[in-house]
mmCIF file of C-alpha atoms and ligand atoms in Angstrom:
data_model
loop_
_atom_site.group_PDB
_atom_site.id
_atom_site.type_symbol
_atom_site.label_atom_id
_atom_site.label_comp_id
_atom_site.label_asym_id
_atom_site.label_seq_id
_atom_site.Cartn_x
_atom_site.Cartn_y
_atom_site.Cartn_z
ATOM 1 C CA UNK A 1 28.973 20.362 11.328
ATOM 2 C CA UNK A 2 26.064 22.733 11.655
ATOM 3 C CA UNK A 3 24.131 23.546 8.468
ATOM 4 C CA UNK A 4 21.368 25.868 7.834
ATOM 5 C CA UNK A 5 20.056 25.377 4.342
ATOM 6 C CA UNK A 6 17.273 23.171 3.141
ATOM 7 C CA UNK A 7 19.138 21.569 0.310
ATOM 8 C CA UNK A 8 21.862 20.439 2.770
ATOM 9 C CA UNK A 9 19.265 19.047 5.102
ATOM 10 C CA UNK A 10 17.916 16.855 2.363
ATOM 11 C CA UNK A 11 21.257 15.039 2.484
ATOM 12 C CA UNK A 12 22.423 15.435 6.016
ATOM 13 C CA UNK A 13 19.205 16.015 7.972
ATOM 14 C CA UNK A 14 17.637 13.697 10.576
ATOM 15 C CA UNK A 15 19.908 10.725 11.194
ATOM 16 C CA UNK A 16 21.992 10.508 8.036
ATOM 17 C CA UNK A 17 24.978 8.276 8.963
ATOM 18 C CA UNK A 18 25.686 5.144 10.914
ATOM 19 C CA UNK A 19 27.357 5.992 14.289
ATOM 20 C CA UNK A 20 28.782 2.497 14.750
ATOM 21 C CA UNK A 21 30.585 1.943 11.470
ATOM 22 C CA UNK A 22 30.749 5.413 9.982
ATOM 23 C CA UNK A 23 28.814 4.238 6.894
ATOM 24 C CA UNK A 24 27.497 7.317 5.099
ATOM 25 C CA UNK A 25 24.135 5.757 4.676
ATOM 26 C CA UNK A 26 21.833 4.454 7.357
ATOM 27 C CA UNK A 27 21.855 0.628 7.134
ATOM 28 C CA UNK A 28 18.705 -1.353 6.325
ATOM 29 C CA UNK A 29 17.957 -2.820 9.671
ATOM 30 C CA UNK A 30 15.973 -5.839 8.292
ATOM 31 C CA UNK A 31 14.913 -7.204 11.670
ATOM 32 C CA UNK A 32 11.591 -7.643 13.351
ATOM 33 C CA UNK A 33 12.884 -7.700 16.937
ATOM 34 C CA UNK A 34 15.784 -6.541 19.114
ATOM 35 C CA UNK A 35 17.570 -8.304 22.003
ATOM 36 C CA UNK A 36 16.775 -7.101 25.517
ATOM 37 C CA UNK A 37 19.600 -7.181 27.976
ATOM 38 C CA UNK A 38 17.344 -8.033 30.870
ATOM 39 C CA UNK A 39 13.705 -7.557 31.786
ATOM 40 C CA UNK A 40 12.785 -4.004 30.814
ATOM 41 C CA UNK A 41 16.368 -3.323 29.647
ATOM 42 C CA UNK A 42 15.953 -2.242 26.030
ATOM 43 C CA UNK A 43 18.632 -0.506 23.891
ATOM 44 C CA UNK A 44 16.080 1.820 22.369
ATOM 45 C CA UNK A 45 14.236 -0.656 20.219
ATOM 46 C CA UNK A 46 12.037 -3.637 20.991
ATOM 47 C CA UNK A 47 9.979 -4.559 17.915
ATOM 48 C CA UNK A 48 9.972 -3.094 14.457
ATOM 49 C CA UNK A 49 6.316 -2.133 14.347
ATOM 50 C CA UNK A 50 6.973 0.084 17.446
ATOM 51 C CA UNK A 51 10.289 1.373 16.147
ATOM 52 C CA UNK A 52 13.005 0.511 13.633
ATOM 53 C CA UNK A 53 16.322 2.411 13.223
ATOM 54 C CA UNK A 54 15.980 2.793 9.384
ATOM 55 C CA UNK A 55 12.431 3.986 9.704
ATOM 56 C CA UNK A 56 13.426 6.259 12.533
ATOM 57 C CA UNK A 57 16.140 7.914 10.350
ATOM 58 C CA UNK A 58 13.540 8.720 7.777
ATOM 59 C CA UNK A 59 11.021 9.962 10.393
ATOM 60 C CA UNK A 60 13.668 12.316 11.835
ATOM 61 C CA UNK A 61 14.566 13.530 8.360
ATOM 62 C CA UNK A 62 10.965 14.403 7.264
ATOM 63 C CA UNK A 63 10.221 16.029 10.652
ATOM 64 C CA UNK A 64 13.243 18.272 10.060
ATOM 65 C CA UNK A 65 12.401 19.032 6.450
ATOM 66 C CA UNK A 66 8.774 20.020 7.237
ATOM 67 C CA UNK A 67 9.798 21.921 10.478
ATOM 68 C CA UNK A 68 7.620 19.685 12.609
ATOM 69 C CA UNK A 69 8.089 18.131 16.069
ATOM 70 C CA UNK A 70 8.087 14.491 14.855
ATOM 71 C CA UNK A 71 7.640 12.369 11.742
ATOM 72 C CA UNK A 72 5.940 9.062 11.152
ATOM 73 C CA UNK A 73 6.413 6.682 8.212
ATOM 74 C CA UNK A 74 3.614 4.496 6.892
ATOM 75 C CA UNK A 75 3.195 1.771 4.297
ATOM 76 C CA UNK A 76 1.242 4.199 1.944
ATOM 77 C CA UNK A 77 -0.080 7.701 1.850
ATOM 78 C CA UNK A 78 -3.495 6.371 2.673
ATOM 79 C CA UNK A 79 -2.080 4.434 5.664
ATOM 80 C CA UNK A 80 -0.733 7.842 6.968
ATOM 81 C CA UNK A 81 -4.105 9.463 6.288
ATOM 82 C CA UNK A 82 -5.844 6.594 8.171
ATOM 83 C CA UNK A 83 -3.584 7.064 11.160
ATOM 84 C CA UNK A 84 -4.073 10.776 11.200
ATOM 85 C CA UNK A 85 -7.918 10.585 10.720
ATOM 86 C CA UNK A 86 -7.899 8.100 13.611
ATOM 87 C CA UNK A 87 -7.422 11.023 15.839
ATOM 88 C CA UNK A 88 -11.175 11.731 15.309
ATOM 89 C CA UNK A 89 -13.952 10.086 17.291
ATOM 90 C CA UNK A 90 -17.397 8.849 16.526
ATOM 91 C CA UNK A 91 -19.674 11.849 15.753
ATOM 92 C CA UNK A 92 -16.831 14.088 14.616
ATOM 93 C CA UNK A 93 -16.791 15.663 11.180
ATOM 94 C CA UNK A 94 -13.930 16.718 8.936
ATOM 95 C CA UNK A 95 -14.126 19.300 6.207
ATOM 96 C CA UNK A 96 -12.215 18.430 3.003
ATOM 97 C CA UNK A 97 -11.106 20.562 0.016
ATOM 98 C CA UNK A 98 -13.436 20.278 -2.940
ATOM 99 C CA UNK A 99 -11.135 18.288 -5.101
ATOM 100 C CA UNK A 100 -8.977 16.028 -2.958
ATOM 101 C CA UNK A 101 -7.306 12.840 -4.058
ATOM 102 C CA UNK A 102 -9.964 10.225 -4.926
ATOM 103 C CA UNK A 103 -8.611 7.742 -2.413
ATOM 104 C CA UNK A 104 -8.877 10.321 0.397
ATOM 105 C CA UNK A 105 -12.494 10.726 -0.557
ATOM 106 C CA UNK A 106 -13.141 7.036 -0.622
ATOM 107 C CA UNK A 107 -11.508 6.521 2.773
ATOM 108 C CA UNK A 108 -13.902 8.894 4.359
ATOM 109 C CA UNK A 109 -16.924 8.128 2.219
ATOM 110 C CA UNK A 110 -16.690 4.321 2.464
ATOM 111 C CA UNK A 111 -14.540 3.377 5.496
ATOM 112 C CA UNK A 112 -14.563 6.030 8.107
ATOM 113 C CA UNK A 113 -18.328 6.428 7.643
ATOM 114 C CA UNK A 114 -18.688 2.915 9.304
ATOM 115 C CA UNK A 115 -17.413 4.541 12.423
ATOM 116 C CA UNK A 116 -19.690 7.547 12.230
ATOM 117 C CA UNK A 117 -16.792 9.848 11.401
ATOM 118 C CA UNK A 118 -18.215 12.244 8.813
ATOM 119 C CA UNK A 119 -17.054 14.611 6.161
ATOM 120 C CA UNK A 120 -18.227 17.610 4.287
ATOM 121 C CA UNK A 121 -16.781 18.776 0.963
ATOM 122 C CA UNK A 122 -15.982 22.477 1.576
ATOM 123 C CA UNK A 123 -14.811 25.123 -0.865
ATOM 124 C CA UNK A 124 -11.531 25.902 1.023
ATOM 125 C CA UNK A 125 -10.522 28.226 -1.851
ATOM 126 C CA UNK A 126 -13.189 30.597 -0.419
ATOM 127 C CA UNK A 127 -12.440 31.214 3.294
ATOM 128 C CA UNK A 128 -15.861 32.783 3.938
ATOM 129 C CA UNK A 129 -17.701 29.813 2.538
ATOM 130 C CA UNK A 130 -15.314 27.503 4.397
ATOM 131 C CA UNK A 131 -16.150 29.124 7.707
ATOM 132 C CA UNK A 132 -19.850 28.761 7.000
ATOM 133 C CA UNK A 133 -19.294 24.977 6.823
ATOM 134 C CA UNK A 134 -17.908 24.793 10.343
ATOM 135 C CA UNK A 135 -20.758 23.273 12.379
ATOM 136 C CA UNK A 136 -20.364 22.147 15.981
ATOM 137 C CA UNK A 137 -19.341 18.635 15.094
ATOM 138 C CA UNK A 138 -16.481 19.763 12.826
ATOM 139 C CA UNK A 139 -13.110 18.914 14.415
ATOM 140 C CA UNK A 140 -10.669 19.067 11.534
ATOM 141 C CA UNK A 141 -9.986 20.288 8.041
ATOM 142 C CA UNK A 142 -8.049 18.479 5.420
ATOM 143 C CA UNK A 143 -6.574 20.690 2.732
ATOM 144 C CA UNK A 144 -4.827 19.839 -0.542
ATOM 145 C CA UNK A 145 -3.059 22.798 -2.243
ATOM 146 C CA UNK A 146 -2.750 22.742 -5.126
ATOM 147 C CA UNK A 147 -5.714 20.239 -5.071
ATOM 148 C CA UNK A 148 -5.945 17.317 -7.348
ATOM 149 C CA UNK A 149 -6.782 17.204 -10.223
ATOM 150 C CA UNK A 150 -7.854 20.853 -10.966
ATOM 151 C CA UNK A 151 -4.816 22.403 -9.187
ATOM 152 C CA UNK A 152 -7.007 24.687 -7.214
ATOM 153 C CA UNK A 153 -5.185 26.683 -4.612
ATOM 154 C CA UNK A 154 -6.282 27.210 -0.982
ATOM 155 C CA UNK A 155 -4.886 29.982 1.046
ATOM 156 C CA UNK A 156 -3.345 27.770 3.784
ATOM 157 C CA UNK A 157 -2.609 30.671 6.110
ATOM 158 C CA UNK A 158 -6.155 32.116 5.941
ATOM 159 C CA UNK A 159 -7.903 28.691 6.291
ATOM 160 C CA UNK A 160 -5.588 27.598 9.222
ATOM 161 C CA UNK A 161 -6.186 30.913 10.991
ATOM 162 C CA UNK A 162 -10.021 30.644 10.622
ATOM 163 C CA UNK A 163 -9.907 26.846 11.545
ATOM 164 C CA UNK A 164 -7.909 27.557 14.640
ATOM 165 C CA UNK A 165 -10.409 30.176 15.721
ATOM 166 C CA UNK A 166 -12.939 27.327 15.797
ATOM 167 C CA UNK A 167 -10.647 24.924 17.476
ATOM 168 C CA UNK A 168 -10.151 22.703 14.485
ATOM 169 C CA UNK A 169 -7.112 20.522 13.676
ATOM 170 C CA UNK A 170 -5.502 21.666 10.444
ATOM 171 C CA UNK A 171 -4.195 18.835 8.236
ATOM 172 C CA UNK A 172 -2.466 19.547 4.891
ATOM 173 C CA UNK A 173 -1.730 16.944 2.237
ATOM 174 C CA UNK A 174 1.588 18.302 0.845
ATOM 175 C CA UNK A 175 2.151 15.571 -1.662
ATOM 176 C CA UNK A 176 2.067 17.778 -4.760
ATOM 177 C CA UNK A 177 4.436 20.447 -3.405
ATOM 178 C CA UNK A 178 6.844 18.692 -0.952
ATOM 179 C CA UNK A 179 8.587 20.696 1.752
ATOM 180 C CA UNK A 180 10.980 22.021 -0.924
ATOM 181 C CA UNK A 181 8.235 24.057 -2.420
ATOM 182 C CA UNK A 182 5.775 24.538 0.443
ATOM 183 C CA UNK A 183 6.092 24.301 4.299
ATOM 184 C CA UNK A 184 2.436 23.959 5.579
ATOM 185 C CA UNK A 185 3.492 23.967 9.277
ATOM 186 C CA UNK A 186 5.070 27.394 8.780
ATOM 187 C CA UNK A 187 1.779 28.461 7.242
ATOM 188 C CA UNK A 188 -0.236 27.293 10.227
ATOM 189 C CA UNK A 189 -0.868 23.587 9.764
ATOM 190 C CA UNK A 190 -0.847 21.181 12.678
ATOM 191 C CA UNK A 191 -0.201 17.991 10.602
ATOM 192 C CA UNK A 192 1.300 17.535 7.190
ATOM 193 C CA UNK A 193 0.624 14.298 5.338
ATOM 194 C CA UNK A 194 2.392 12.887 2.195
ATOM 195 C CA UNK A 195 2.000 10.268 -0.278
ATOM 196 C CA UNK A 196 5.823 9.785 -0.369
ATOM 197 C CA UNK A 197 5.147 7.504 -3.278
ATOM 198 C CA UNK A 198 5.252 10.590 -5.397
ATOM 199 C CA UNK A 199 7.984 13.305 -5.375
ATOM 200 C CA UNK A 200 9.631 12.392 -2.103
ATOM 201 C CA UNK A 201 10.417 8.839 -3.387
ATOM 202 C CA UNK A 202 10.630 10.289 -6.886
ATOM 203 C CA UNK A 203 11.452 7.224 -8.867
ATOM 204 C CA UNK A 204 8.123 5.299 -8.968
ATOM 205 C CA UNK A 205 9.633 2.415 -7.093
ATOM 206 C CA UNK A 206 8.213 2.669 -3.648
ATOM 207 C CA UNK A 207 4.768 3.115 -2.096
ATOM 208 C CA UNK A 208 5.029 5.041 1.143
ATOM 209 C CA UNK A 209 3.334 7.600 3.382
ATOM 210 C CA UNK A 210 4.521 10.176 5.866
ATOM 211 C CA UNK A 211 2.863 12.284 8.567
ATOM 212 C CA UNK A 212 4.597 15.207 10.387
ATOM 213 C CA UNK A 213 3.050 16.795 13.496
ATOM 214 C CA UNK A 214 3.747 20.168 14.992
ATOM 215 C CA UNK A 215 3.401 19.317 18.651
ATOM 216 C CA UNK A 216 4.578 16.859 21.310
ATOM 217 C CA UNK A 217 1.072 15.982 22.294
ATOM 218 C CA UNK A 218 -0.010 15.181 18.623
ATOM 219 C CA UNK A 219 3.246 13.244 18.378
ATOM 220 C CA UNK A 220 2.364 11.073 21.281
ATOM 221 C CA UNK A 221 -1.092 10.445 19.891
ATOM 222 C CA UNK A 222 0.149 9.555 16.479
ATOM 223 C CA UNK A 223 2.952 7.271 17.776
ATOM 224 C CA UNK A 224 0.299 5.417 19.740
ATOM 225 C CA UNK A 225 -1.928 5.049 16.757
ATOM 226 C CA UNK A 226 0.913 4.019 14.472
ATOM 227 C CA UNK A 227 1.991 1.256 16.901
ATOM 228 C CA UNK A 228 -1.570 0.161 17.629
ATOM 229 C CA UNK A 229 -2.807 0.060 14.059
ATOM 230 C CA UNK A 230 0.463 -1.123 12.525
ATOM 231 C CA UNK A 231 0.560 0.216 8.965
ATOM 232 C CA UNK A 232 4.266 0.996 9.201
ATOM 233 C CA UNK A 233 6.935 1.393 6.468
ATOM 234 C CA UNK A 234 9.331 -1.485 6.091
ATOM 235 C CA UNK A 235 13.016 -0.868 6.600
ATOM 236 C CA UNK A 236 13.974 -1.361 2.899
ATOM 237 C CA UNK A 237 11.332 1.059 1.667
ATOM 238 C CA UNK A 238 12.386 3.518 4.366
ATOM 239 C CA UNK A 239 15.911 3.279 2.897
ATOM 240 C CA UNK A 240 14.558 3.925 -0.645
ATOM 241 C CA UNK A 241 12.771 6.952 0.512
ATOM 242 C CA UNK A 242 15.779 8.387 2.286
ATOM 243 C CA UNK A 243 17.745 7.783 -0.920
ATOM 244 C CA UNK A 244 15.016 9.539 -2.930
ATOM 245 C CA UNK A 245 14.779 12.553 -0.754
ATOM 246 C CA UNK A 246 18.521 13.348 -1.144
ATOM 247 C CA UNK A 247 17.895 14.490 -4.789
ATOM 248 C CA UNK A 248 14.600 16.179 -4.160
ATOM 249 C CA UNK A 249 15.752 19.687 -4.783
ATOM 250 C CA UNK A 250 17.675 18.969 -7.994
ATOM 251 C CA UNK A 251 14.849 16.817 -9.287
ATOM 252 C CA UNK A 252 12.167 19.353 -8.564
ATOM 253 C CA UNK A 253 13.985 22.202 -10.086
ATOM 254 C CA UNK A 254 14.012 20.309 -13.390
ATOM 255 C CA UNK A 255 10.333 19.028 -12.934
ATOM 256 C CA UNK A 256 9.237 22.577 -12.426
ATOM 257 C CA UNK A 257 11.200 24.137 -15.231
ATOM 258 C CA UNK A 258 9.742 21.537 -17.529
ATOM 259 C CA UNK A 259 6.232 21.945 -16.203
ATOM 260 C CA UNK A 260 6.384 25.689 -16.596
ATOM 261 C CA UNK A 261 7.383 25.250 -20.195
ATOM 262 C CA UNK A 262 4.663 22.603 -20.902
ATOM 263 C CA UNK A 263 1.992 24.731 -19.395
ATOM 264 C CA UNK A 264 2.987 27.771 -21.335
ATOM 265 C CA UNK A 265 2.978 25.809 -24.539
ATOM 266 C CA UNK A 266 -0.406 24.249 -23.762
ATOM 267 C CA UNK A 267 -2.015 27.556 -22.798
ATOM 268 C CA UNK A 268 -0.919 29.023 -26.142
ATOM 269 C CA UNK A 269 -2.089 25.966 -28.188
ATOM 270 C CA UNK A 270 -5.085 26.474 -30.459
ATOM 271 C CA UNK A 271 -6.316 22.880 -29.630
ATOM 272 C CA UNK A 272 -6.458 23.468 -25.897
ATOM 273 C CA UNK A 273 -9.512 24.611 -24.182
ATOM 274 C CA UNK A 274 -8.361 25.195 -20.655
ATOM 275 C CA UNK A 275 -5.102 24.756 -18.622
ATOM 276 C CA UNK A 276 -4.941 24.387 -14.819
ATOM 277 C CA UNK A 277 -1.514 25.215 -13.579
ATOM 278 C CA UNK A 278 -0.920 27.569 -10.564
ATOM 279 C CA UNK A 279 2.508 28.503 -11.943
ATOM 280 C CA UNK A 280 0.865 30.320 -14.911
ATOM 281 C CA UNK A 281 0.342 34.072 -14.059
ATOM 282 C CA UNK A 282 -3.044 33.819 -15.775
ATOM 283 C CA UNK A 283 -4.142 30.963 -13.400
ATOM 284 C CA UNK A 284 -6.738 31.981 -10.731
ATOM 285 C CA UNK A 285 -4.657 30.489 -8.000
ATOM 286 C CA UNK A 286 -1.407 32.044 -9.163
ATOM 287 C CA UNK A 287 -1.140 34.917 -6.518
ATOM 288 C CA UNK A 288 -2.136 32.848 -3.485
ATOM 289 C CA UNK A 289 0.093 30.005 -4.576
ATOM 290 C CA UNK A 290 3.045 32.450 -4.988
ATOM 291 C CA UNK A 291 2.369 33.837 -1.422
ATOM 292 C CA UNK A 292 2.805 30.418 0.107
ATOM 293 C CA UNK A 293 4.836 28.170 -2.219
ATOM 294 C CA UNK A 294 8.101 28.574 -4.117
ATOM 295 C CA UNK A 295 6.397 28.009 -7.478
ATOM 296 C CA UNK A 296 3.561 26.146 -9.191
ATOM 297 C CA UNK A 297 4.989 22.667 -8.933
ATOM 298 C CA UNK A 298 5.022 20.201 -11.793
ATOM 299 C CA UNK A 299 1.409 18.929 -12.009
ATOM 300 C CA UNK A 300 -0.806 20.335 -14.895
ATOM 301 C CA UNK A 301 -4.255 19.411 -15.981
ATOM 302 C CA UNK A 302 -5.889 20.504 -19.279
ATOM 303 C CA UNK A 303 -8.783 20.072 -21.620
ATOM 304 C CA UNK A 304 -8.705 19.773 -25.345
ATOM 305 C CA UNK A 305 -11.330 21.399 -27.508
ATOM 306 C CA UNK A 306 -14.412 19.354 -28.491
ATOM 307 C CA UNK A 307 -13.049 18.426 -31.907
ATOM 308 C CA UNK A 308 -10.286 16.367 -30.359
ATOM 309 C CA UNK A 309 -10.743 12.743 -29.439
ATOM 310 C CA UNK A 310 -9.038 12.112 -26.050
ATOM 311 C CA UNK A 311 -9.021 8.331 -26.443
ATOM 312 C CA UNK A 312 -6.858 8.847 -29.534
ATOM 313 C CA UNK A 313 -4.769 11.410 -27.615
ATOM 314 C CA UNK A 314 -3.985 8.953 -24.787
ATOM 315 C CA UNK A 315 -3.250 6.175 -27.235
ATOM 316 C CA UNK A 316 -0.959 8.314 -29.384
ATOM 317 C CA UNK A 317 1.386 9.381 -26.596
ATOM 318 C CA UNK A 318 4.791 7.665 -27.047
ATOM 319 C CA UNK A 319 7.019 9.075 -24.310
ATOM 320 C CA UNK A 320 4.472 10.139 -21.753
ATOM 321 C CA UNK A 321 3.092 7.008 -20.141
ATOM 322 C CA UNK A 322 -0.526 6.472 -19.276
ATOM 323 C CA UNK A 323 -0.466 5.383 -15.652
ATOM 324 C CA UNK A 324 -1.733 6.163 -12.146
ATOM 325 C CA UNK A 325 0.615 8.060 -9.833
ATOM 326 C CA UNK A 326 2.832 11.075 -10.313
ATOM 327 C CA UNK A 327 6.040 12.581 -9.077
ATOM 328 C CA UNK A 328 8.441 10.188 -10.644
ATOM 329 C CA UNK A 329 11.317 11.053 -12.993
ATOM 330 C CA UNK A 330 9.267 9.846 -15.988
ATOM 331 C CA UNK A 331 6.362 11.919 -17.326
ATOM 332 C CA UNK A 332 2.976 10.286 -16.706
ATOM 333 C CA UNK A 333 -0.449 11.064 -18.011
ATOM 334 C CA UNK A 334 -3.782 10.030 -16.407
ATOM 335 C CA UNK A 335 -7.508 10.487 -16.964
ATOM 336 C CA UNK A 336 -8.838 11.632 -13.553
ATOM 337 C CA UNK A 337 -12.525 10.868 -14.183
ATOM 338 C CA UNK A 338 -11.845 7.099 -14.818
ATOM 339 C CA UNK A 339 -8.575 6.696 -12.921
ATOM 340 C CA UNK A 340 -7.416 8.713 -9.849
ATOM 341 C CA UNK A 341 -10.860 10.143 -9.092
ATOM 342 C CA UNK A 342 -13.099 7.315 -10.242
ATOM 343 C CA UNK A 343 -14.076 6.668 -6.615
ATOM 344 C CA UNK A 344 -15.884 9.957 -6.461
ATOM 345 C CA UNK A 345 -19.479 9.747 -7.636
ATOM 346 C CA UNK A 346 -20.163 11.241 -10.997
ATOM 347 C CA UNK A 347 -22.447 14.030 -9.753
ATOM 348 C CA UNK A 348 -19.834 15.233 -7.286
ATOM 349 C CA UNK A 349 -17.102 15.075 -10.008
ATOM 350 C CA UNK A 350 -19.375 17.151 -12.263
ATOM 351 C CA UNK A 351 -20.089 19.623 -9.467
ATOM 352 C CA UNK A 352 -16.403 20.214 -8.774
ATOM 353 C CA UNK A 353 -15.436 20.474 -12.396
ATOM 354 C CA UNK A 354 -13.605 17.097 -12.930
ATOM 355 C CA UNK A 355 -14.911 16.668 -16.547
ATOM 356 C CA UNK A 356 -14.539 13.588 -18.580
ATOM 357 C CA UNK A 357 -12.264 15.617 -20.879
ATOM 358 C CA UNK A 358 -9.736 16.496 -18.201
ATOM 359 C CA UNK A 359 -6.252 15.234 -18.757
ATOM 360 C CA UNK A 360 -3.661 15.261 -15.964
ATOM 361 C CA UNK A 361 0.063 15.489 -16.536
ATOM 362 C CA UNK A 362 2.882 14.723 -14.159
ATOM 363 C CA UNK A 363 5.763 16.333 -15.925
ATOM 364 C CA UNK A 364 9.016 14.318 -15.558
ATOM 365 C CA UNK A 365 12.655 15.347 -15.891
ATOM 366 C CA UNK A 366 13.242 14.165 -19.409
ATOM 367 C CA UNK A 367 14.488 16.729 -22.029
ATOM 368 C CA UNK A 368 11.653 19.285 -22.450
ATOM 369 C CA UNK A 369 11.862 19.095 -26.224
ATOM 370 C CA UNK A 370 10.931 15.437 -26.197
ATOM 371 C CA UNK A 371 7.990 16.184 -23.863
ATOM 372 C CA UNK A 372 6.672 18.990 -25.896
ATOM 373 C CA UNK A 373 7.109 17.034 -29.107
ATOM 374 C CA UNK A 374 5.153 14.054 -27.792
ATOM 375 C CA UNK A 375 2.298 16.301 -26.572
ATOM 376 C CA UNK A 376 2.252 18.049 -29.969
ATOM 377 C CA UNK A 377 2.101 14.918 -32.052
ATOM 378 C CA UNK A 378 -0.554 13.269 -29.918
ATOM 379 C CA UNK A 379 -2.681 16.401 -30.016
ATOM 380 C CA UNK A 380 -2.396 16.515 -33.788
ATOM 381 C CA UNK A 381 -3.229 12.782 -34.135
ATOM 382 C CA UNK A 382 -6.343 13.247 -32.023
ATOM 383 C CA UNK A 383 -7.951 16.004 -34.097
ATOM 384 C CA UNK A 384 -11.353 14.937 -35.479
ATOM 385 C CA UNK A 385 -12.134 16.109 -39.001
HETATM 386 C C1 LIG B 401 -1.323 9.263 -4.221
HETATM 387 C C2 LIG B 401 -1.863 10.239 -3.243
HETATM 388 C C3 LIG B 401 -2.404 9.882 -2.059
HETATM 389 C C4 LIG B 401 -2.424 8.401 -1.590
HETATM 390 O O1 LIG B 401 -1.130 7.990 -1.376
HETATM 391 P P1 LIG B 401 -0.729 6.429 -1.593
HETATM 392 O O2 LIG B 401 0.730 6.453 -1.323
HETATM 393 O O3 LIG B 401 -1.129 5.952 -2.952
HETATM 394 O O4 LIG B 401 -1.515 5.651 -0.602
HETATM 395 C C5 LIG B 401 -2.849 10.891 -1.181
HETATM 396 N N1 LIG B 401 -2.912 12.218 -1.564
HETATM 397 C C6 LIG B 401 -2.414 12.525 -2.808
HETATM 398 C C7 LIG B 401 -2.481 14.010 -3.152
HETATM 399 C C8 LIG B 401 -1.910 11.613 -3.661
HETATM 400 O O5 LIG B 401 -1.474 12.030 -4.928
#
């Protein structure tokens, strides 16, 4: 049956059933290799690093959801980024948004630098300043929007248009939004990457990465790199991700409704110094985010006033769990400056505004009253006389 709507594609997109048996789920093809019927006579598969039917179903699904030419599944978000950045050559430079995921920064700052692939932190929120950073060696831009952990919003259309005028490859990390809330390829991106560990998986039970490319020529290159470098997603994890993606829309609707309520409550709270959430009309990224995404997502960061002890705040939370990661059904809290963004040197953290008082929340799908009550009692407990 033909279908048109995104929510239906989440369940029936890509390769969603098993042709041979009629199973309504794609089987977990837990096999490393495939019989060949004669020399050079393959049945479409030869070795699971190169291609596996369960992984292929996931790859077809994410390509369809992001509106790209092809999808690729990797063992983690960083493995997906590594494969995509491997498109660059020695002497090339990539511009990155001023607060990207700490691991992205570390990958460029401490691994790709070995190969003379360089980066510049660029203020992609300001298109004019971004354009000034495009030197002759710049070949790509990597955008996160909203960017982690200050939820700064980049105008993806404007940056992509400027980048393309200079011949750059436009890469968007869409982890925080997912294709349900934001479709970077429609906004001009050439490549979308995901830490599928987060909302796409959605249940904090799998580490995975995805990349989606817009063109056949990029697909051929990434397929070659994926097979050559080998950081592929195993069949069972591919199955878990397909399973998680089926409920993406219903989960995110609840995540976002809860996050909007929590952001509103925090922004009105007398103990709170600042709230960063692009779904609040008072947020500086609100208008641009609204022009390119369905809503503000479910990630919030905030700071308490100086007479609150954040160590006590973290220790007082009872429902919201202190842990790395985000995007699962359970609410999580983290401390960016010592956790997710610890790999970024202190002076750079300070410069981009990742203060030691910054608290990041991944709002889950629990009852909002319980989430608000937990925040309230932890804030109260952390007040210093
Ligand atoms: C977690 C995360 C990554 C890294 O993904 P892993 O699956 O942990 O390797 C990249 N980008 C963003 C925005 C993330 O939140």
